[in-house]
Amino acid sequence: MDRKILALDLDGTAVDDSGKLGSLSKQALIAARQKGHILCFVTGRRDVDMVPLGEDDRFADYLILNNGGKIISTADGRILKNELVDKEEAKILISYCLQKDYLLYILSGMYWAINKITPRTQSYIEELGIQPDLYHSLADVEYDRIEGFTVTSDGKEVSAFLDRADLNLEYVASEPTCIDIMKKGVNKWNGLKALADSLAIPVAQTIAVGNYDNDIDMLTHAGIGIAVQNALPDVKAAADYVTLKDNNHDAVAEIVEKFMISPSS
């Protein structure tokens, strides 16, 4: 049997609306690993955003975080890839958001910083149980290893700025009220392809699963692209297969059974 990589988006795909893997999904992932397949979670989340997942990340062999910018082996915590934002370009974006009073999350590993606290950020602080740094000027920011940024309430304005600016940055919507900003060229497919190459697994043996716009590139380039039933219409249109079940009803179990456990796999 040829090994396959199953690359699962997390929010709205592998996990339910409460942010947890269903019991049937867990059983299916264990079965897929026992068959020798490789499992990875491919997400826009940063390291700090993985905290609410708890120990559920142990069901994957690899984590591809930051929309493809960072690859971590769950077995030993090794970082296999990490794309960082240029310091000077980071300063330009941060300066713009400070000037306009736009909320900008700065993220790198377990470090996160924000320039103001809103009811939404306060709620997230309480969920994580990790206090962010609060910055009010460029002097307050750690620039050495910025992995990316997130914008919530001011996404439209910040994305318009990035469209005008000549920066080596790009953005993608990861949910309706959230855009993630990364180094140009970072996307989920490039992250998955880098992992597949490092494991000498052909693209034809990759299966990518998602539900949102930032998953489309991964779905269209993988050997098989799958959209879960609750995916956006344009994501379904880009997929080779659409599950019968949604993220709240263990779509992952359906995928594993159909594409990885069947005798033909």
mmCIF file of N, CA, C and O in Angstrom, residues 153-229:
data_model
loop_
_atom_site.group_PDB
_atom_site.id
_atom_site.type_symbol
_atom_site.label_atom_id
_atom_site.label_comp_id
_atom_site.label_asym_id
_atom_site.label_seq_id
_atom_site.Cartn_x
_atom_site.Cartn_y
_atom_site.Cartn_z
ATOM 1 N N SER A 153 -11.841 43.153 13.030
ATOM 2 C CA SER A 153 -12.886 44.146 12.765
ATOM 3 C C SER A 153 -12.545 45.120 11.640
ATOM 4 O O SER A 153 -13.439 45.723 11.044
ATOM 5 N N ASP A 154 -11.264 45.301 11.319
ATOM 6 C CA ASP A 154 -10.863 46.272 10.306
ATOM 7 C C ASP A 154 -10.277 45.600 9.067
ATOM 8 O O ASP A 154 -9.447 46.177 8.361
ATOM 9 N N GLY A 155 -10.720 44.394 8.794
ATOM 10 C CA GLY A 155 -10.158 43.625 7.692
ATOM 11 C C GLY A 155 -10.305 44.276 6.333
ATOM 12 O O GLY A 155 -9.382 44.247 5.510
ATOM 13 N N LYS A 156 -11.447 44.890 6.079
ATOM 14 C CA LYS A 156 -11.673 45.504 4.775
ATOM 15 C C LYS A 156 -10.686 46.635 4.523
ATOM 16 O O LYS A 156 -10.099 46.751 3.437
ATOM 17 N N GLU A 157 -10.473 47.456 5.527
ATOM 18 C CA GLU A 157 -9.577 48.604 5.385
ATOM 19 C C GLU A 157 -8.117 48.162 5.266
ATOM 20 O O GLU A 157 -7.352 48.694 4.446
ATOM 21 N N VAL A 158 -7.715 47.193 6.069
ATOM 22 C CA VAL A 158 -6.320 46.746 6.036
ATOM 23 C C VAL A 158 -6.025 45.998 4.739
ATOM 24 O O VAL A 158 -4.956 46.162 4.143
ATOM 25 N N SER A 159 -6.956 45.186 4.267
ATOM 26 C CA SER A 159 -6.735 44.492 3.001
ATOM 27 C C SER A 159 -6.649 45.485 1.842
ATOM 28 O O SER A 159 -5.846 45.293 0.914
ATOM 29 N N ALA A 160 -7.424 46.572 1.892
ATOM 30 C CA ALA A 160 -7.330 47.605 0.858
ATOM 31 C C ALA A 160 -5.958 48.271 0.891
ATOM 32 O O ALA A 160 -5.374 48.581 -0.157
ATOM 33 N N PHE A 161 -5.431 48.503 2.082
ATOM 34 C CA PHE A 161 -4.084 49.067 2.212
ATOM 35 C C PHE A 161 -3.047 48.132 1.599
ATOM 36 O O PHE A 161 -2.151 48.561 0.864
ATOM 37 N N LEU A 162 -3.161 46.843 1.882
ATOM 38 C CA LEU A 162 -2.205 45.882 1.336
ATOM 39 C C LEU A 162 -2.315 45.783 -0.178
ATOM 40 O O LEU A 162 -1.314 45.557 -0.871
ATOM 41 N N ASP A 163 -3.517 45.981 -0.712
ATOM 42 C CA ASP A 163 -3.684 45.989 -2.166
ATOM 43 C C ASP A 163 -2.929 47.158 -2.795
ATOM 44 O O ASP A 163 -2.432 47.056 -3.917
ATOM 45 N N ARG A 164 -2.863 48.278 -2.074
ATOM 46 C CA ARG A 164 -2.177 49.475 -2.596
ATOM 47 C C ARG A 164 -0.673 49.432 -2.361
ATOM 48 O O ARG A 164 0.107 49.941 -3.164
ATOM 49 N N ALA A 165 -0.278 48.857 -1.261
ATOM 50 C CA ALA A 165 1.127 48.908 -0.849
ATOM 51 C C ALA A 165 1.965 47.899 -1.631
ATOM 52 O O ALA A 165 1.500 46.818 -2.002
ATOM 53 N N ASP A 166 3.203 48.255 -1.867
ATOM 54 C CA ASP A 166 4.131 47.373 -2.570
ATOM 55 C C ASP A 166 4.949 46.610 -1.528
ATOM 56 O O ASP A 166 6.136 46.876 -1.314
ATOM 57 N N LEU A 167 4.288 45.667 -0.864
ATOM 58 C CA LEU A 167 4.924 44.912 0.203
ATOM 59 C C LEU A 167 4.954 43.431 -0.147
ATOM 60 O O LEU A 167 4.106 42.934 -0.890
ATOM 61 N N ASN A 168 5.912 42.733 0.411
ATOM 62 C CA ASN A 168 6.031 41.293 0.197
ATOM 63 C C ASN A 168 5.130 40.541 1.180
ATOM 64 O O ASN A 168 5.553 39.634 1.891
ATOM 65 N N LEU A 169 3.873 40.991 1.225
ATOM 66 C CA LEU A 169 2.876 40.414 2.118
ATOM 67 C C LEU A 169 1.623 40.090 1.320
ATOM 68 O O LEU A 169 1.319 40.762 0.334
ATOM 69 N N GLU A 170 0.920 39.083 1.756
ATOM 70 C CA GLU A 170 -0.381 38.794 1.167
ATOM 71 C C GLU A 170 -1.346 38.394 2.265
ATOM 72 O O GLU A 170 -0.939 38.070 3.383
ATOM 73 N N TYR A 171 -2.625 38.424 1.946
ATOM 74 C CA TYR A 171 -3.639 38.133 2.952
ATOM 75 C C TYR A 171 -4.656 37.158 2.400
ATOM 76 O O TYR A 171 -4.823 37.008 1.181
ATOM 77 N N VAL A 172 -5.345 36.493 3.313
ATOM 78 C CA VAL A 172 -6.391 35.563 2.918
ATOM 79 C C VAL A 172 -7.449 35.571 4.008
ATOM 80 O O VAL A 172 -7.142 35.719 5.195
ATOM 81 N N ALA A 173 -8.701 35.447 3.602
ATOM 82 C CA ALA A 173 -9.787 35.351 4.574
ATOM 83 C C ALA A 173 -9.813 33.935 5.132
ATOM 84 O O ALA A 173 -9.862 32.957 4.380
ATOM 85 N N SER A 174 -9.785 33.817 6.462
ATOM 86 C CA SER A 174 -9.836 32.500 7.095
ATOM 87 C C SER A 174 -11.183 32.236 7.761
ATOM 88 O O SER A 174 -11.473 31.106 8.156
ATOM 89 N N GLU A 175 -11.988 33.269 7.901
ATOM 90 C CA GLU A 175 -13.372 33.175 8.349
ATOM 91 C C GLU A 175 -14.034 34.504 7.998
ATOM 92 O O GLU A 175 -13.343 35.451 7.587
ATOM 93 N N PRO A 176 -15.347 34.621 8.135
ATOM 94 C CA PRO A 176 -16.027 35.833 7.640
ATOM 95 C C PRO A 176 -15.502 37.141 8.211
ATOM 96 O O PRO A 176 -15.501 38.155 7.511
ATOM 97 N N THR A 177 -15.055 37.171 9.444
ATOM 98 C CA THR A 177 -14.616 38.434 10.048
ATOM 99 C C THR A 177 -13.131 38.411 10.389
ATOM 100 O O THR A 177 -12.690 39.083 11.312
ATOM 101 N N CYS A 178 -12.354 37.672 9.614
ATOM 102 C CA CYS A 178 -10.936 37.533 9.948
ATOM 103 C C CYS A 178 -10.100 37.379 8.691
ATOM 104 O O CYS A 178 -10.432 36.573 7.810
ATOM 105 N N ILE A 179 -9.023 38.173 8.585
ATOM 106 C CA ILE A 179 -8.036 37.942 7.532
ATOM 107 C C ILE A 179 -6.681 37.677 8.180
ATOM 108 O O ILE A 179 -6.349 38.264 9.207
ATOM 109 N N ASP A 180 -5.936 36.774 7.575
ATOM 110 C CA ASP A 180 -4.589 36.460 8.013
ATOM 111 C C ASP A 180 -3.610 37.059 7.016
ATOM 112 O O ASP A 180 -3.833 37.013 5.798
ATOM 113 N N ILE A 181 -2.519 37.589 7.521
ATOM 114 C CA ILE A 181 -1.509 38.236 6.688
ATOM 115 C C ILE A 181 -0.198 37.493 6.873
ATOM 116 O O ILE A 181 0.249 37.268 8.000
ATOM 117 N N MET A 182 0.419 37.111 5.755
ATOM 118 C CA MET A 182 1.634 36.324 5.797
ATOM 119 C C MET A 182 2.627 36.866 4.772
ATOM 120 O O MET A 182 2.294 37.727 3.968
ATOM 121 N N LYS A 183 3.819 36.321 4.804
ATOM 122 C CA LYS A 183 4.802 36.582 3.759
ATOM 123 C C LYS A 183 4.240 36.122 2.422
ATOM 124 O O LYS A 183 3.561 35.093 2.343
ATOM 125 N N LYS A 184 4.506 36.869 1.373
ATOM 126 C CA LYS A 184 3.991 36.523 0.043
ATOM 127 C C LYS A 184 4.496 35.141 -0.357
ATOM 128 O O LYS A 184 5.657 34.794 -0.140
ATOM 129 N N GLY A 185 3.621 34.349 -0.939
ATOM 130 C CA GLY A 185 3.969 32.991 -1.343
ATOM 131 C C GLY A 185 3.585 31.929 -0.340
ATOM 132 O O GLY A 185 3.625 30.733 -0.633
ATOM 133 N N VAL A 186 3.194 32.360 0.862
ATOM 134 C CA VAL A 186 2.757 31.409 1.882
ATOM 135 C C VAL A 186 1.291 31.064 1.641
ATOM 136 O O VAL A 186 0.437 31.939 1.560
ATOM 137 N N ASN A 187 1.012 29.801 1.494
ATOM 138 C CA ASN A 187 -0.370 29.326 1.416
ATOM 139 C C ASN A 187 -0.407 27.862 1.830
ATOM 140 O O ASN A 187 0.634 27.210 1.981
ATOM 141 N N LYS A 188 -1.583 27.356 2.017
ATOM 142 C CA LYS A 188 -1.718 25.994 2.537
ATOM 143 C C LYS A 188 -1.150 24.950 1.581
ATOM 144 O O LYS A 188 -0.536 23.968 2.014
ATOM 145 N N TRP A 189 -1.348 25.153 0.281
ATOM 146 C CA TRP A 189 -0.820 24.176 -0.657
ATOM 147 C C TRP A 189 0.704 24.138 -0.619
ATOM 148 O O TRP A 189 1.301 23.054 -0.598
ATOM 149 N N ASN A 190 1.357 25.284 -0.611
ATOM 150 C CA ASN A 190 2.818 25.281 -0.566
ATOM 151 C C ASN A 190 3.341 24.605 0.690
ATOM 152 O O ASN A 190 4.376 23.931 0.666
ATOM 153 N N GLY A 191 2.625 24.786 1.804
ATOM 154 C CA GLY A 191 3.010 24.093 3.024
ATOM 155 C C GLY A 191 2.843 22.587 2.902
ATOM 156 O O GLY A 191 3.732 21.805 3.290
ATOM 157 N N LEU A 192 1.711 22.154 2.346
ATOM 158 C CA LEU A 192 1.463 20.725 2.164
ATOM 159 C C LEU A 192 2.463 20.121 1.175
ATOM 160 O O LEU A 192 2.992 19.019 1.395
ATOM 161 N N LYS A 193 2.740 20.836 0.093
ATOM 162 C CA LYS A 193 3.699 20.338 -0.908
ATOM 163 C C LYS A 193 5.091 20.194 -0.288
ATOM 164 O O LYS A 193 5.806 19.212 -0.553
ATOM 165 N N ALA A 194 5.492 21.146 0.547
ATOM 166 C CA ALA A 194 6.799 21.061 1.203
ATOM 167 C C ALA A 194 6.876 19.822 2.096
ATOM 168 O O ALA A 194 7.900 19.128 2.131
ATOM 169 N N LEU A 195 5.788 19.534 2.820
ATOM 170 C CA LEU A 195 5.772 18.348 3.670
ATOM 171 C C LEU A 195 5.821 17.077 2.824
ATOM 172 O O LEU A 195 6.586 16.158 3.127
ATOM 173 N N ALA A 196 5.012 17.024 1.774
ATOM 174 C CA ALA A 196 4.995 15.842 0.905
ATOM 175 C C ALA A 196 6.380 15.591 0.302
ATOM 176 O O ALA A 196 6.859 14.447 0.262
ATOM 177 N N ASP A 197 7.034 16.655 -0.152
ATOM 178 C CA ASP A 197 8.379 16.507 -0.730
ATOM 179 C C ASP A 197 9.362 15.972 0.300
ATOM 180 O O ASP A 197 10.206 15.121 -0.009
ATOM 181 N N SER A 198 9.274 16.479 1.535
ATOM 182 C CA SER A 198 10.211 16.043 2.574
ATOM 183 C C SER A 198 10.020 14.576 2.932
ATOM 184 O O SER A 198 10.954 13.912 3.384
ATOM 185 N N LEU A 199 8.805 14.057 2.715
ATOM 186 C CA LEU A 199 8.500 12.653 3.019
ATOM 187 C C LEU A 199 8.555 11.770 1.776
ATOM 188 O O LEU A 199 8.271 10.567 1.856
ATOM 189 N N ALA A 200 8.912 12.376 0.631
ATOM 190 C CA ALA A 200 8.992 11.651 -0.642
ATOM 191 C C ALA A 200 7.660 10.998 -1.006
ATOM 192 O O ALA A 200 7.613 9.868 -1.515
ATOM 193 N N ILE A 201 6.577 11.726 -0.739
ATOM 194 C CA ILE A 201 5.236 11.256 -1.100
ATOM 195 C C ILE A 201 4.751 12.062 -2.294
ATOM 196 O O ILE A 201 4.732 13.293 -2.255
ATOM 197 N N PRO A 202 4.377 11.404 -3.399
ATOM 198 C CA PRO A 202 3.947 12.120 -4.599
ATOM 199 C C PRO A 202 2.682 12.942 -4.358
ATOM 200 O O PRO A 202 1.845 12.586 -3.523
ATOM 201 N N VAL A 203 2.550 14.008 -5.121
ATOM 202 C CA VAL A 203 1.354 14.846 -5.026
ATOM 203 C C VAL A 203 0.091 14.023 -5.233
ATOM 204 O O VAL A 203 -0.939 14.247 -4.592
ATOM 205 N N ALA A 204 0.158 13.041 -6.127
ATOM 206 C CA ALA A 204 -1.016 12.199 -6.407
ATOM 207 C C ALA A 204 -1.505 11.465 -5.171
ATOM 208 O O ALA A 204 -2.668 11.040 -5.111
ATOM 209 N N GLN A 205 -0.655 11.322 -4.173
ATOM 210 C CA GLN A 205 -1.011 10.603 -2.952
ATOM 211 C C GLN A 205 -1.415 11.546 -1.817
ATOM 212 O O GLN A 205 -1.465 11.135 -0.660
ATOM 213 N N THR A 206 -1.700 12.795 -2.164
ATOM 214 C CA THR A 206 -2.142 13.754 -1.145
ATOM 215 C C THR A 206 -3.655 13.952 -1.240
ATOM 216 O O THR A 206 -4.216 14.032 -2.331
ATOM 217 N N ILE A 207 -4.286 14.036 -0.083
ATOM 218 C CA ILE A 207 -5.723 14.297 0.017
ATOM 219 C C ILE A 207 -5.890 15.533 0.887
ATOM 220 O O ILE A 207 -5.454 15.552 2.036
ATOM 221 N N ALA A 208 -6.495 16.567 0.342
ATOM 222 C CA ALA A 208 -6.682 17.818 1.074
ATOM 223 C C ALA A 208 -8.160 18.059 1.316
ATOM 224 O O ALA A 208 -8.989 17.857 0.421
ATOM 225 N N VAL A 209 -8.496 18.514 2.521
ATOM 226 C CA VAL A 209 -9.888 18.692 2.920
ATOM 227 C C VAL A 209 -10.077 20.081 3.530
ATOM 228 O O VAL A 209 -9.274 20.505 4.372
ATOM 229 N N GLY A 210 -11.133 20.784 3.110
ATOM 230 C CA GLY A 210 -11.365 22.107 3.674
ATOM 231 C C GLY A 210 -12.797 22.575 3.517
ATOM 232 O O GLY A 210 -13.664 21.858 3.001
ATOM 233 N N ASN A 211 -13.031 23.817 3.976
ATOM 234 C CA ASN A 211 -14.383 24.365 3.939
ATOM 235 C C ASN A 211 -14.433 25.840 3.544
ATOM 236 O O ASN A 211 -15.499 26.357 3.242
ATOM 237 N N TYR A 212 -13.239 26.524 3.542
ATOM 238 C CA TYR A 212 -13.266 27.977 3.376
ATOM 239 C C TYR A 212 -12.319 28.414 2.266
ATOM 240 O O TYR A 212 -11.570 27.615 1.701
ATOM 241 N N ASP A 213 -12.377 29.724 1.958
ATOM 242 C CA ASP A 213 -11.625 30.253 0.823
ATOM 243 C C ASP A 213 -10.131 29.971 0.900
ATOM 244 O O ASP A 213 -9.484 29.748 -0.132
ATOM 245 N N ASN A 214 -9.553 29.992 2.092
ATOM 246 C CA ASN A 214 -8.112 29.761 2.195
ATOM 247 C C ASN A 214 -7.730 28.298 1.993
ATOM 248 O O ASN A 214 -6.536 27.951 2.047
ATOM 249 N N ASP A 215 -8.719 27.435 1.735
ATOM 250 C CA ASP A 215 -8.454 26.024 1.448
ATOM 251 C C ASP A 215 -8.463 25.720 -0.051
ATOM 252 O O ASP A 215 -8.014 24.641 -0.459
ATOM 253 N N ILE A 216 -8.959 26.621 -0.863
ATOM 254 C CA ILE A 216 -9.180 26.325 -2.284
ATOM 255 C C ILE A 216 -7.885 25.957 -3.001
ATOM 256 O O ILE A 216 -7.846 24.984 -3.768
ATOM 257 N N ASP A 217 -6.822 26.714 -2.768
ATOM 258 C CA ASP A 217 -5.562 26.429 -3.448
ATOM 259 C C ASP A 217 -5.077 25.015 -3.128
ATOM 260 O O ASP A 217 -4.598 24.289 -4.011
ATOM 261 N N MET A 218 -5.225 24.615 -1.876
ATOM 262 C CA MET A 218 -4.815 23.276 -1.447
ATOM 263 C C MET A 218 -5.675 22.204 -2.104
ATOM 264 O O MET A 218 -5.170 21.183 -2.573
ATOM 265 N N LEU A 219 -6.976 22.452 -2.185
ATOM 266 C CA LEU A 219 -7.882 21.459 -2.768
ATOM 267 C C LEU A 219 -7.637 21.266 -4.259
ATOM 268 O O LEU A 219 -7.707 20.147 -4.774
ATOM 269 N N THR A 220 -7.347 22.356 -4.959
ATOM 270 C CA THR A 220 -7.190 22.256 -6.408
ATOM 271 C C THR A 220 -5.856 21.649 -6.825
ATOM 272 O O THR A 220 -5.740 21.102 -7.926
ATOM 273 N N HIS A 221 -4.840 21.712 -5.959
ATOM 274 C CA HIS A 221 -3.525 21.186 -6.317
ATOM 275 C C HIS A 221 -3.264 19.781 -5.775
ATOM 276 O O HIS A 221 -2.396 19.069 -6.313
ATOM 277 N N ALA A 222 -3.955 19.377 -4.736
ATOM 278 C CA ALA A 222 -3.726 18.058 -4.149
ATOM 279 C C ALA A 222 -4.187 16.957 -5.097
ATOM 280 O O ALA A 222 -4.928 17.199 -6.056
ATOM 281 N N GLY A 223 -3.741 15.740 -4.814
ATOM 282 C CA GLY A 223 -4.176 14.615 -5.637
ATOM 283 C C GLY A 223 -5.684 14.478 -5.626
ATOM 284 O O GLY A 223 -6.314 14.238 -6.664
ATOM 285 N N ILE A 224 -6.278 14.617 -4.457
ATOM 286 C CA ILE A 224 -7.730 14.635 -4.302
ATOM 287 C C ILE A 224 -8.092 15.815 -3.408
ATOM 288 O O ILE A 224 -7.541 15.959 -2.314
ATOM 289 N N GLY A 225 -9.003 16.653 -3.856
ATOM 290 C CA GLY A 225 -9.487 17.774 -3.061
ATOM 291 C C GLY A 225 -10.906 17.513 -2.597
ATOM 292 O O GLY A 225 -11.778 17.190 -3.420
ATOM 293 N N ILE A 226 -11.135 17.647 -1.308
ATOM 294 C CA ILE A 226 -12.437 17.323 -0.726
ATOM 295 C C ILE A 226 -12.985 18.520 0.038
ATOM 296 O O ILE A 226 -12.270 19.139 0.830
ATOM 297 N N ALA A 227 -14.235 18.828 -0.186
ATOM 298 C CA ALA A 227 -14.943 19.852 0.585
ATOM 299 C C ALA A 227 -15.942 19.162 1.498
ATOM 300 O O ALA A 227 -16.629 18.220 1.078
ATOM 301 N N VAL A 228 -16.017 19.612 2.742
ATOM 302 C CA VAL A 228 -17.031 19.068 3.644
ATOM 303 C C VAL A 228 -18.385 19.672 3.288
ATOM 304 O O VAL A 228 -18.475 20.707 2.615
ATOM 305 N N GLN A 229 -19.453 19.022 3.730
ATOM 306 C CA GLN A 229 -20.805 19.411 3.333
ATOM 307 C C GLN A 229 -21.128 20.862 3.683
ATOM 308 O O GLN A 229 -21.888 21.520 2.961
#
